[in-house]
mmCIF file of C-alpha atoms in Angstrom:
data_model
loop_
_atom_site.group_PDB
_atom_site.id
_atom_site.type_symbol
_atom_site.label_atom_id
_atom_site.label_comp_id
_atom_site.label_asym_id
_atom_site.label_seq_id
_atom_site.Cartn_x
_atom_site.Cartn_y
_atom_site.Cartn_z
ATOM 1 C CA UNK A 1 41.218 -104.027 -28.759
ATOM 2 C CA UNK A 2 42.406 -107.586 -28.192
ATOM 3 C CA UNK A 3 45.447 -106.985 -30.381
ATOM 4 C CA UNK A 4 48.815 -107.994 -28.910
ATOM 5 C CA UNK A 5 51.711 -106.130 -30.540
ATOM 6 C CA UNK A 6 54.749 -107.886 -31.969
ATOM 7 C CA UNK A 7 58.226 -107.404 -30.552
ATOM 8 C CA UNK A 8 58.597 -104.229 -32.616
ATOM 9 C CA UNK A 9 55.153 -103.161 -31.335
ATOM 10 C CA UNK A 10 53.841 -102.343 -34.774
ATOM 11 C CA UNK A 11 50.861 -103.357 -36.803
ATOM 12 C CA UNK A 12 49.392 -102.533 -40.166
ATOM 13 C CA UNK A 13 46.207 -100.770 -41.122
ATOM 14 C CA UNK A 14 44.429 -102.388 -44.040
ATOM 15 C CA UNK A 15 42.069 -100.585 -46.386
ATOM 16 C CA UNK A 16 39.510 -102.521 -48.386
ATOM 17 C CA UNK A 17 40.316 -101.359 -51.887
ATOM 18 C CA UNK A 18 40.464 -103.547 -54.987
ATOM 19 C CA UNK A 19 43.976 -104.655 -55.844
ATOM 20 C CA UNK A 20 43.867 -102.876 -59.205
ATOM 21 C CA UNK A 21 43.506 -99.482 -57.546
ATOM 22 C CA UNK A 22 46.405 -99.798 -55.126
ATOM 23 C CA UNK A 23 49.447 -97.567 -55.496
ATOM 24 C CA UNK A 24 52.945 -98.219 -54.192
ATOM 25 C CA UNK A 25 53.755 -96.368 -50.991
ATOM 26 C CA UNK A 26 57.025 -95.072 -49.623
ATOM 27 C CA UNK A 27 56.233 -96.034 -46.027
ATOM 28 C CA UNK A 28 56.748 -99.828 -46.041
ATOM 29 C CA UNK A 29 57.074 -101.943 -42.882
ATOM 30 C CA UNK A 30 59.316 -104.973 -42.436
ATOM 31 C CA UNK A 31 58.330 -108.469 -43.565
ATOM 32 C CA UNK A 32 58.018 -109.760 -40.004
ATOM 33 C CA UNK A 33 55.487 -107.213 -38.844
ATOM 34 C CA UNK A 34 51.869 -108.292 -38.452
ATOM 35 C CA UNK A 35 48.881 -106.889 -40.219
ATOM 36 C CA UNK A 36 45.210 -106.781 -39.468
ATOM 37 C CA UNK A 37 42.128 -104.947 -40.652
ATOM 38 C CA UNK A 38 41.076 -101.501 -39.456
ATOM 39 C CA UNK A 39 38.073 -103.128 -37.824
ATOM 40 C CA UNK A 40 40.370 -104.599 -35.145
ATOM 41 C CA UNK A 41 37.899 -103.825 -32.388
ATOM 42 C CA UNK A 42 35.583 -106.486 -33.767
ATOM 43 C CA UNK A 43 38.259 -108.752 -35.179
ATOM 44 C CA UNK A 44 39.968 -111.077 -32.729
ATOM 45 C CA UNK A 45 42.546 -112.359 -35.202
ATOM 46 C CA UNK A 46 45.959 -111.192 -36.329
ATOM 47 C CA UNK A 47 47.681 -112.150 -39.577
ATOM 48 C CA UNK A 48 51.231 -112.635 -40.630
ATOM 49 C CA UNK A 49 52.301 -112.256 -44.234
ATOM 50 C CA UNK A 50 51.468 -115.908 -45.057
ATOM 51 C CA UNK A 51 48.015 -117.313 -44.205
ATOM 52 C CA UNK A 52 49.543 -120.619 -43.019
ATOM 53 C CA UNK A 53 51.223 -118.721 -40.188
ATOM 54 C CA UNK A 54 47.964 -117.083 -39.203
ATOM 55 C CA UNK A 55 47.751 -116.545 -35.436
ATOM 56 C CA UNK A 56 44.385 -116.697 -33.760
ATOM 57 C CA UNK A 57 41.082 -118.434 -34.186
ATOM 58 C CA UNK A 58 39.629 -118.241 -37.694
ATOM 59 C CA UNK A 59 36.090 -118.090 -36.365
ATOM 60 C CA UNK A 60 36.986 -114.845 -34.531
ATOM 61 C CA UNK A 61 38.311 -113.217 -37.673
ATOM 62 C CA UNK A 62 36.338 -110.457 -39.349
ATOM 63 C CA UNK A 63 35.034 -110.967 -42.917
ATOM 64 C CA UNK A 64 37.634 -108.510 -44.152
ATOM 65 C CA UNK A 65 40.499 -110.561 -42.687
ATOM 66 C CA UNK A 66 39.104 -113.716 -44.272
ATOM 67 C CA UNK A 67 38.968 -111.952 -47.653
ATOM 68 C CA UNK A 68 42.528 -110.734 -47.156
ATOM 69 C CA UNK A 69 43.703 -114.278 -46.335
ATOM 70 C CA UNK A 70 42.041 -115.496 -49.515
ATOM 71 C CA UNK A 71 43.923 -112.871 -51.541
ATOM 72 C CA UNK A 72 40.787 -111.003 -52.588
ATOM 73 C CA UNK A 73 42.104 -107.619 -51.390
ATOM 74 C CA UNK A 74 45.482 -106.019 -50.902
ATOM 75 C CA UNK A 75 46.531 -103.718 -48.085
ATOM 76 C CA UNK A 76 47.983 -100.265 -47.813
ATOM 77 C CA UNK A 77 50.462 -100.424 -44.960
ATOM 78 C CA UNK A 78 51.959 -97.954 -42.535
ATOM 79 C CA UNK A 79 53.468 -98.257 -39.107
ATOM 80 C CA UNK A 80 51.638 -96.884 -36.102
ATOM 81 C CA UNK A 81 53.665 -95.478 -33.229
ATOM 82 C CA UNK A 82 53.482 -97.282 -29.893
ATOM 83 C CA UNK A 83 54.506 -95.072 -27.010
ATOM 84 C CA UNK A 84 57.116 -96.073 -24.478
ATOM 85 C CA UNK A 85 55.720 -96.328 -20.969
ATOM 86 C CA UNK A 86 58.975 -95.812 -19.107
ATOM 87 C CA UNK A 87 58.063 -92.220 -18.244
ATOM 88 C CA UNK A 88 61.233 -90.793 -19.781
ATOM 89 C CA UNK A 89 60.972 -87.654 -21.849
ATOM 90 C CA UNK A 90 63.161 -84.878 -23.187
ATOM 91 C CA UNK A 91 60.461 -82.300 -22.517
ATOM 92 C CA UNK A 92 60.671 -79.927 -19.570
ATOM 93 C CA UNK A 93 56.992 -80.510 -18.824
ATOM 94 C CA UNK A 94 56.176 -84.150 -18.226
ATOM 95 C CA UNK A 95 53.230 -83.525 -15.879
ATOM 96 C CA UNK A 96 50.454 -82.740 -18.311
ATOM 97 C CA UNK A 97 46.908 -82.392 -17.102
ATOM 98 C CA UNK A 98 45.258 -83.975 -20.150
ATOM 99 C CA UNK A 99 43.574 -87.243 -19.185
ATOM 100 C CA UNK A 100 42.520 -88.332 -22.674
ATOM 101 C CA UNK A 101 43.792 -91.557 -24.251
ATOM 102 C CA UNK A 102 46.692 -89.975 -26.135
ATOM 103 C CA UNK A 103 47.790 -93.299 -27.615
ATOM 104 C CA UNK A 104 44.437 -93.507 -29.375
ATOM 105 C CA UNK A 105 44.634 -89.838 -30.324
ATOM 106 C CA UNK A 106 48.084 -90.388 -31.826
ATOM 107 C CA UNK A 107 47.006 -93.405 -33.858
ATOM 108 C CA UNK A 108 44.055 -91.463 -35.230
ATOM 109 C CA UNK A 109 46.102 -88.482 -36.391
ATOM 110 C CA UNK A 110 48.768 -90.771 -37.846
ATOM 111 C CA UNK A 111 46.096 -92.573 -39.838
ATOM 112 C CA UNK A 112 44.657 -89.234 -40.988
ATOM 113 C CA UNK A 113 48.069 -87.896 -42.037
ATOM 114 C CA UNK A 114 48.930 -91.083 -43.898
ATOM 115 C CA UNK A 115 45.600 -91.150 -45.720
ATOM 116 C CA UNK A 116 46.000 -87.532 -46.826
ATOM 117 C CA UNK A 117 49.562 -88.290 -47.859
ATOM 118 C CA UNK A 118 48.372 -90.891 -50.337
ATOM 119 C CA UNK A 119 46.173 -88.264 -51.988
ATOM 120 C CA UNK A 120 49.108 -85.875 -52.189
ATOM 121 C CA UNK A 121 51.451 -88.515 -53.617
ATOM 122 C CA UNK A 122 49.079 -89.133 -56.506
ATOM 123 C CA UNK A 123 48.851 -85.454 -57.473
ATOM 124 C CA UNK A 124 52.192 -83.854 -56.496
ATOM 125 C CA UNK A 125 53.645 -81.903 -59.415
ATOM 126 C CA UNK A 126 50.611 -82.702 -61.562
ATOM 127 C CA UNK A 127 47.917 -80.385 -60.238
ATOM 128 C CA UNK A 128 47.083 -76.817 -61.156
ATOM 129 C CA UNK A 129 46.815 -73.888 -58.765
ATOM 130 C CA UNK A 130 43.200 -73.451 -57.687
ATOM 131 C CA UNK A 131 43.530 -70.026 -56.075
ATOM 132 C CA UNK A 132 45.820 -67.824 -53.997
ATOM 133 C CA UNK A 133 45.457 -66.400 -50.495
ATOM 134 C CA UNK A 134 47.449 -63.427 -49.214
ATOM 135 C CA UNK A 135 49.301 -62.959 -52.515
ATOM 136 C CA UNK A 136 50.401 -64.759 -55.671
ATOM 137 C CA UNK A 137 53.031 -66.706 -53.694
ATOM 138 C CA UNK A 138 50.470 -68.233 -51.302
ATOM 139 C CA UNK A 139 48.947 -71.093 -53.287
ATOM 140 C CA UNK A 140 45.951 -73.379 -52.869
ATOM 141 C CA UNK A 141 45.316 -76.541 -54.910
ATOM 142 C CA UNK A 142 42.376 -78.939 -55.050
ATOM 143 C CA UNK A 143 44.542 -81.440 -53.206
ATOM 144 C CA UNK A 144 44.873 -79.077 -50.218
ATOM 145 C CA UNK A 145 41.107 -79.077 -49.843
ATOM 146 C CA UNK A 146 40.733 -82.812 -50.484
ATOM 147 C CA UNK A 147 43.467 -83.679 -47.981
ATOM 148 C CA UNK A 148 41.895 -81.484 -45.310
ATOM 149 C CA UNK A 149 38.491 -83.078 -45.878
ATOM 150 C CA UNK A 150 40.019 -86.526 -45.518
ATOM 151 C CA UNK A 151 41.860 -85.604 -42.331
ATOM 152 C CA UNK A 152 38.780 -83.970 -40.835
ATOM 153 C CA UNK A 153 36.597 -86.965 -41.658
ATOM 154 C CA UNK A 154 38.958 -89.434 -39.958
ATOM 155 C CA UNK A 155 39.484 -87.290 -36.852
ATOM 156 C CA UNK A 156 35.840 -86.363 -36.267
ATOM 157 C CA UNK A 157 34.769 -89.949 -36.786
ATOM 158 C CA UNK A 158 36.778 -90.850 -33.684
ATOM 159 C CA UNK A 159 36.386 -87.570 -31.784
ATOM 160 C CA UNK A 160 33.056 -85.995 -32.816
ATOM 161 C CA UNK A 161 32.817 -83.766 -29.732
ATOM 162 C CA UNK A 162 36.208 -82.113 -30.161
ATOM 163 C CA UNK A 163 37.138 -79.059 -32.249
ATOM 164 C CA UNK A 164 38.833 -78.975 -35.668
ATOM 165 C CA UNK A 165 40.822 -76.036 -37.062
ATOM 166 C CA UNK A 166 42.192 -76.422 -40.594
ATOM 167 C CA UNK A 167 44.054 -73.890 -42.708
ATOM 168 C CA UNK A 168 41.846 -74.351 -45.752
ATOM 169 C CA UNK A 169 38.750 -73.289 -43.851
ATOM 170 C CA UNK A 170 40.110 -69.809 -43.129
ATOM 171 C CA UNK A 171 39.812 -66.738 -45.381
ATOM 172 C CA UNK A 172 43.398 -65.484 -45.616
ATOM 173 C CA UNK A 173 42.904 -63.257 -48.644
ATOM 174 C CA UNK A 174 43.281 -60.012 -46.659
ATOM 175 C CA UNK A 175 45.491 -59.576 -43.615
ATOM 176 C CA UNK A 176 46.477 -63.224 -43.252
ATOM 177 C CA UNK A 177 48.271 -62.719 -39.935
ATOM 178 C CA UNK A 178 45.203 -61.231 -38.259
ATOM 179 C CA UNK A 179 42.908 -63.766 -39.897
ATOM 180 C CA UNK A 180 44.903 -66.775 -38.723
ATOM 181 C CA UNK A 181 45.297 -65.390 -35.187
ATOM 182 C CA UNK A 182 41.571 -64.673 -35.076
ATOM 183 C CA UNK A 183 40.726 -68.172 -36.284
ATOM 184 C CA UNK A 184 42.861 -69.696 -33.522
ATOM 185 C CA UNK A 185 41.215 -67.544 -30.839
ATOM 186 C CA UNK A 186 37.779 -68.456 -32.142
ATOM 187 C CA UNK A 187 38.568 -72.187 -32.148
ATOM 188 C CA UNK A 188 39.995 -72.016 -28.635
ATOM 189 C CA UNK A 189 36.911 -70.103 -27.510
ATOM 190 C CA UNK A 190 34.581 -72.750 -28.953
ATOM 191 C CA UNK A 191 36.507 -75.466 -27.142
ATOM 192 C CA UNK A 192 36.494 -73.596 -23.821
ATOM 193 C CA UNK A 193 32.794 -72.720 -23.932
ATOM 194 C CA UNK A 194 31.593 -76.249 -24.563
ATOM 195 C CA UNK A 195 31.508 -77.214 -20.902
ATOM 196 C CA UNK A 196 33.191 -80.511 -21.766
ATOM 197 C CA UNK A 197 36.154 -81.372 -19.569
ATOM 198 C CA UNK A 198 39.436 -82.006 -21.373
ATOM 199 C CA UNK A 199 38.201 -81.081 -24.834
ATOM 200 C CA UNK A 200 40.817 -81.219 -27.611
ATOM 201 C CA UNK A 201 41.537 -78.877 -30.501
ATOM 202 C CA UNK A 202 42.991 -80.463 -33.648
ATOM 203 C CA UNK A 203 45.076 -77.915 -35.591
ATOM 204 C CA UNK A 204 45.763 -79.026 -39.160
ATOM 205 C CA UNK A 205 47.787 -77.989 -42.175
ATOM 206 C CA UNK A 206 46.733 -80.566 -44.789
ATOM 207 C CA UNK A 207 49.690 -79.787 -47.084
ATOM 208 C CA UNK A 208 52.369 -77.593 -45.564
ATOM 209 C CA UNK A 209 54.650 -76.433 -48.362
ATOM 210 C CA UNK A 210 52.006 -76.214 -51.077
ATOM 211 C CA UNK A 211 54.332 -74.356 -53.461
ATOM 212 C CA UNK A 212 56.864 -77.198 -53.211
ATOM 213 C CA UNK A 213 54.051 -79.740 -53.608
ATOM 214 C CA UNK A 214 52.576 -78.051 -56.662
ATOM 215 C CA UNK A 215 56.020 -77.867 -58.284
ATOM 216 C CA UNK A 216 56.694 -81.544 -57.625
ATOM 217 C CA UNK A 217 59.390 -80.965 -55.001
ATOM 218 C CA UNK A 218 59.403 -83.605 -52.221
ATOM 219 C CA UNK A 219 59.531 -81.089 -49.356
ATOM 220 C CA UNK A 220 55.957 -80.890 -48.118
ATOM 221 C CA UNK A 221 54.153 -82.516 -45.209
ATOM 222 C CA UNK A 222 50.860 -83.154 -43.465
ATOM 223 C CA UNK A 223 50.918 -81.483 -40.033
ATOM 224 C CA UNK A 224 48.417 -82.277 -37.265
ATOM 225 C CA UNK A 225 48.782 -80.872 -33.754
ATOM 226 C CA UNK A 226 46.499 -81.656 -30.816
ATOM 227 C CA UNK A 227 45.932 -78.946 -28.212
ATOM 228 C CA UNK A 228 44.585 -79.584 -24.715
ATOM 229 C CA UNK A 229 42.834 -76.806 -22.818
ATOM 230 C CA UNK A 230 43.406 -78.286 -19.378
ATOM 231 C CA UNK A 231 45.512 -75.926 -17.304
ATOM 232 C CA UNK A 232 46.103 -72.199 -17.367
ATOM 233 C CA UNK A 233 47.195 -72.049 -21.021
ATOM 234 C CA UNK A 234 46.487 -74.215 -24.080
ATOM 235 C CA UNK A 235 49.169 -76.865 -24.535
ATOM 236 C CA UNK A 236 50.057 -79.030 -27.521
ATOM 237 C CA UNK A 237 49.947 -82.603 -26.201
ATOM 238 C CA UNK A 238 50.414 -84.617 -29.403
ATOM 239 C CA UNK A 239 51.535 -84.056 -32.955
ATOM 240 C CA UNK A 240 52.322 -85.752 -36.246
ATOM 241 C CA UNK A 241 54.312 -84.494 -39.239
ATOM 242 C CA UNK A 242 54.213 -86.827 -42.231
ATOM 243 C CA UNK A 243 56.262 -86.496 -45.417
ATOM 244 C CA UNK A 244 54.685 -89.032 -47.787
ATOM 245 C CA UNK A 245 57.443 -88.815 -50.401
ATOM 246 C CA UNK A 246 60.196 -89.652 -47.918
ATOM 247 C CA UNK A 247 58.001 -91.974 -45.877
ATOM 248 C CA UNK A 248 58.826 -90.116 -42.663
ATOM 249 C CA UNK A 249 56.166 -90.202 -39.949
ATOM 250 C CA UNK A 250 57.440 -88.048 -37.076
ATOM 251 C CA UNK A 251 55.232 -88.275 -33.989
ATOM 252 C CA UNK A 252 55.268 -87.157 -30.375
ATOM 253 C CA UNK A 253 53.136 -87.118 -27.248
ATOM 254 C CA UNK A 254 53.879 -84.715 -24.413
ATOM 255 C CA UNK A 255 55.844 -86.467 -21.701
ATOM 256 C CA UNK A 256 56.150 -89.721 -23.673
ATOM 257 C CA UNK A 257 58.783 -88.979 -26.267
ATOM 258 C CA UNK A 258 59.330 -88.325 -29.973
ATOM 259 C CA UNK A 259 59.395 -91.025 -32.652
ATOM 260 C CA UNK A 260 60.351 -91.455 -36.287
ATOM 261 C CA UNK A 261 58.476 -94.337 -37.930
ATOM 262 C CA UNK A 262 57.874 -95.862 -34.483
ATOM 263 C CA UNK A 263 61.540 -95.621 -33.487
ATOM 264 C CA UNK A 264 62.197 -93.501 -30.421
ATOM 265 C CA UNK A 265 64.399 -90.479 -31.077
ATOM 266 C CA UNK A 266 67.139 -90.242 -28.459
ATOM 267 C CA UNK A 267 69.204 -87.277 -29.671
ATOM 268 C CA UNK A 268 71.631 -87.018 -26.782
ATOM 269 C CA UNK A 269 72.238 -90.271 -24.931
ATOM 270 C CA UNK A 270 75.719 -90.755 -23.486
ATOM 271 C CA UNK A 271 76.664 -94.341 -22.734
ATOM 272 C CA UNK A 272 79.212 -93.215 -20.164
ATOM 273 C CA UNK A 273 76.680 -91.256 -18.119
ATOM 274 C CA UNK A 274 74.700 -92.768 -15.284
ATOM 275 C CA UNK A 275 70.928 -92.635 -15.247
ATOM 276 C CA UNK A 276 70.735 -89.513 -13.073
ATOM 277 C CA UNK A 277 73.135 -87.609 -15.344
ATOM 278 C CA UNK A 278 71.145 -88.654 -18.422
ATOM 279 C CA UNK A 279 67.914 -87.436 -16.855
ATOM 280 C CA UNK A 280 69.514 -84.086 -16.008
ATOM 281 C CA UNK A 281 70.723 -83.752 -19.604
ATOM 282 C CA UNK A 282 67.275 -84.520 -20.949
ATOM 283 C CA UNK A 283 65.836 -81.518 -19.129
ATOM 284 C CA UNK A 284 68.113 -79.114 -21.014
ATOM 285 C CA UNK A 285 67.790 -78.178 -24.700
ATOM 286 C CA UNK A 286 70.303 -79.509 -27.189
ATOM 287 C CA UNK A 287 73.158 -77.184 -28.057
ATOM 288 C CA UNK A 288 75.477 -76.846 -31.036
ATOM 289 C CA UNK A 289 78.347 -74.571 -32.012
ATOM 290 C CA UNK A 290 77.212 -71.867 -34.432
ATOM 291 C CA UNK A 291 80.097 -72.390 -36.862
ATOM 292 C CA UNK A 292 79.216 -76.093 -37.072
ATOM 293 C CA UNK A 293 75.474 -75.562 -37.463
ATOM 294 C CA UNK A 294 73.179 -76.200 -40.393
ATOM 295 C CA UNK A 295 70.302 -73.735 -40.009
ATOM 296 C CA UNK A 296 67.038 -73.402 -41.861
ATOM 297 C CA UNK A 297 65.826 -69.826 -42.448
ATOM 298 C CA UNK A 298 62.121 -69.156 -42.771
ATOM 299 C CA UNK A 299 60.598 -67.817 -45.965
ATOM 300 C CA UNK A 300 57.564 -65.817 -44.753
ATOM 301 C CA UNK A 301 55.549 -65.248 -47.911
ATOM 302 C CA UNK A 302 52.600 -63.276 -46.549
ATOM 303 C CA UNK A 303 54.393 -59.930 -46.169
ATOM 304 C CA UNK A 304 57.190 -58.309 -48.147
ATOM 305 C CA UNK A 305 58.551 -56.740 -44.967
ATOM 306 C CA UNK A 306 59.255 -60.147 -43.415
ATOM 307 C CA UNK A 307 60.758 -61.406 -46.667
ATOM 308 C CA UNK A 308 63.228 -58.514 -46.532
ATOM 309 C CA UNK A 309 64.092 -59.320 -42.908
ATOM 310 C CA UNK A 310 64.656 -62.948 -43.880
ATOM 311 C CA UNK A 311 67.038 -61.850 -46.632
ATOM 312 C CA UNK A 312 69.031 -59.743 -44.170
ATOM 313 C CA UNK A 313 69.244 -62.708 -41.790
ATOM 314 C CA UNK A 314 70.739 -64.821 -44.567
ATOM 315 C CA UNK A 315 73.384 -62.163 -45.202
ATOM 316 C CA UNK A 316 74.217 -61.849 -41.489
ATOM 317 C CA UNK A 317 74.553 -65.606 -40.896
ATOM 318 C CA UNK A 318 76.020 -66.876 -44.168
ATOM 319 C CA UNK A 319 79.678 -66.586 -43.112
ATOM 320 C CA UNK A 320 79.106 -67.649 -39.503
ATOM 321 C CA UNK A 321 77.512 -71.077 -39.938
ATOM 322 C CA UNK A 322 78.290 -74.307 -41.729
ATOM 323 C CA UNK A 323 75.326 -73.866 -44.015
ATOM 324 C CA UNK A 324 71.948 -72.214 -44.504
ATOM 325 C CA UNK A 325 68.857 -73.796 -46.022
ATOM 326 C CA UNK A 326 65.442 -72.460 -46.912
ATOM 327 C CA UNK A 327 63.121 -75.428 -47.392
ATOM 328 C CA UNK A 328 59.939 -73.280 -47.233
ATOM 329 C CA UNK A 329 57.961 -75.811 -45.207
ATOM 330 C CA UNK A 330 57.779 -74.965 -41.512
ATOM 331 C CA UNK A 331 56.571 -78.327 -40.235
ATOM 332 C CA UNK A 332 59.172 -80.244 -42.230
ATOM 333 C CA UNK A 333 61.927 -77.947 -40.953
ATOM 334 C CA UNK A 334 60.769 -78.549 -37.364
ATOM 335 C CA UNK A 335 60.710 -82.306 -37.905
ATOM 336 C CA UNK A 336 64.271 -82.183 -39.232
ATOM 337 C CA UNK A 337 65.357 -80.203 -36.167
ATOM 338 C CA UNK A 338 63.888 -83.028 -34.076
ATOM 339 C CA UNK A 339 65.845 -85.543 -36.171
ATOM 340 C CA UNK A 340 69.004 -83.413 -35.582
ATOM 341 C CA UNK A 341 69.374 -82.937 -39.336
ATOM 342 C CA UNK A 342 69.009 -79.189 -38.832
ATOM 343 C CA UNK A 343 70.690 -77.564 -35.848
ATOM 344 C CA UNK A 344 68.058 -74.821 -35.710
ATOM 345 C CA UNK A 345 65.254 -73.114 -37.588
ATOM 346 C CA UNK A 346 63.846 -69.620 -37.233
ATOM 347 C CA UNK A 347 61.060 -67.791 -38.994
ATOM 348 C CA UNK A 348 58.583 -64.932 -38.805
ATOM 349 C CA UNK A 349 54.809 -64.742 -39.017
ATOM 350 C CA UNK A 350 54.130 -68.430 -38.492
ATOM 351 C CA UNK A 351 50.559 -69.692 -38.126
ATOM 352 C CA UNK A 352 49.223 -72.126 -35.533
ATOM 353 C CA UNK A 353 48.809 -74.864 -38.146
ATOM 354 C CA UNK A 354 52.445 -74.407 -39.209
ATOM 355 C CA UNK A 355 53.855 -75.015 -35.722
ATOM 356 C CA UNK A 356 51.349 -76.945 -33.569
ATOM 357 C CA UNK A 357 52.635 -80.437 -34.313
ATOM 358 C CA UNK A 358 56.244 -79.311 -34.563
ATOM 359 C CA UNK A 359 56.265 -77.715 -31.104
ATOM 360 C CA UNK A 360 55.659 -80.947 -29.191
ATOM 361 C CA UNK A 361 57.825 -82.935 -31.615
ATOM 362 C CA UNK A 362 60.847 -80.651 -31.158
ATOM 363 C CA UNK A 363 60.442 -80.367 -27.394
ATOM 364 C CA UNK A 364 60.046 -84.111 -26.921
ATOM 365 C CA UNK A 365 63.216 -84.682 -28.977
ATOM 366 C CA UNK A 366 65.175 -82.456 -26.587
ATOM 367 C CA UNK A 367 64.932 -79.221 -28.548
ATOM 368 C CA UNK A 368 63.850 -75.732 -27.536
ATOM 369 C CA UNK A 369 60.994 -73.698 -29.015
ATOM 370 C CA UNK A 370 61.086 -70.008 -28.091
ATOM 371 C CA UNK A 371 59.987 -66.558 -29.116
ATOM 372 C CA UNK A 372 62.582 -64.152 -30.485
ATOM 373 C CA UNK A 373 62.949 -62.587 -27.034
ATOM 374 C CA UNK A 374 63.898 -65.926 -25.494
ATOM 375 C CA UNK A 375 60.605 -66.596 -23.710
ATOM 376 C CA UNK A 376 58.841 -69.924 -24.181
ATOM 377 C CA UNK A 377 56.683 -70.043 -27.290
ATOM 378 C CA UNK A 378 53.078 -71.207 -27.259
ATOM 379 C CA UNK A 379 50.450 -72.033 -29.855
ATOM 380 C CA UNK A 380 49.755 -68.345 -30.519
ATOM 381 C CA UNK A 381 53.417 -67.389 -31.123
ATOM 382 C CA UNK A 382 54.304 -66.144 -34.605
ATOM 383 C CA UNK A 383 58.032 -65.238 -34.625
ATOM 384 C CA UNK A 384 59.982 -68.224 -33.365
ATOM 385 C CA UNK A 385 63.410 -69.833 -32.938
ATOM 386 C CA UNK A 386 63.479 -73.634 -32.911
#
């Protein structure tokens, strides 16, 4: 692309829809940010809010941009994340083997999450339950399926040779734990057997927190994690968690940091420390005092046994911490740990699509993701402390 970013390094994606069909969005950029059409590979121009301040040659502008300048279409806007290139990271593993263009990967999954979020915003609290999975508490709506289709379409349009794993394509009506673990192994096997070097696996929960979504509660999110198979074990190299109601796009790329709406998350800088001390701090997970901690407790709905364990955990911790929460949306809880809103989060029987994006997001923000026994978690882990 010939696009040169503004000082904030942001641009807008424009969608050619008639003005009458546009809905207000929660994720609004500043007035000084530029916008351009999604066909920026062909379009050599960039627009500001007013056509008279248009930058670039009009003859190089795509037909869409000319229509937008004339006021014939409006734009849906969201802010892409532009990665810092200073090499700093809060993750313990900055030397990833993946050689794919992860900036492009990140922009694609952000676009997919945002697009699905607009579907969810229009139906949240107003859509009936389509079916259930493991039990009556595990809901599916038409929007879950529609959001997954939209995400899959956008991702495979850019990456047709890579592998897609979405929650709504898996039969979880029986033993959901075994089914989800089996689906992950199958997807990883397909990716490994392809013979293509550096193939990616996109792991997607189109609406994490469907029960909240169906009830009209604003605690649900689109979660997209990207797994690379380069190296001895699969590794999540990029992830996006998007809450469309709050307008929070939390993104991360392994070794290149964590971002909230294109603003780098620096959870533990100390202005009095020198650069070497800061770098040493970044290699260690954040810590907090238990009595001053706000902790989210998982609500594992697939099995009654894990629900009972969760209840006992609440009883054991209630008098030892500042507060407990149970937001019942794993990806959102992990994003809020990355934001340092939650001190920690733990849960049982998590699926790959619940945690894939959140793993890289938390680790790149300076957090720790582990199994209950203290070992490092990976994409196949199910009982986790974040």
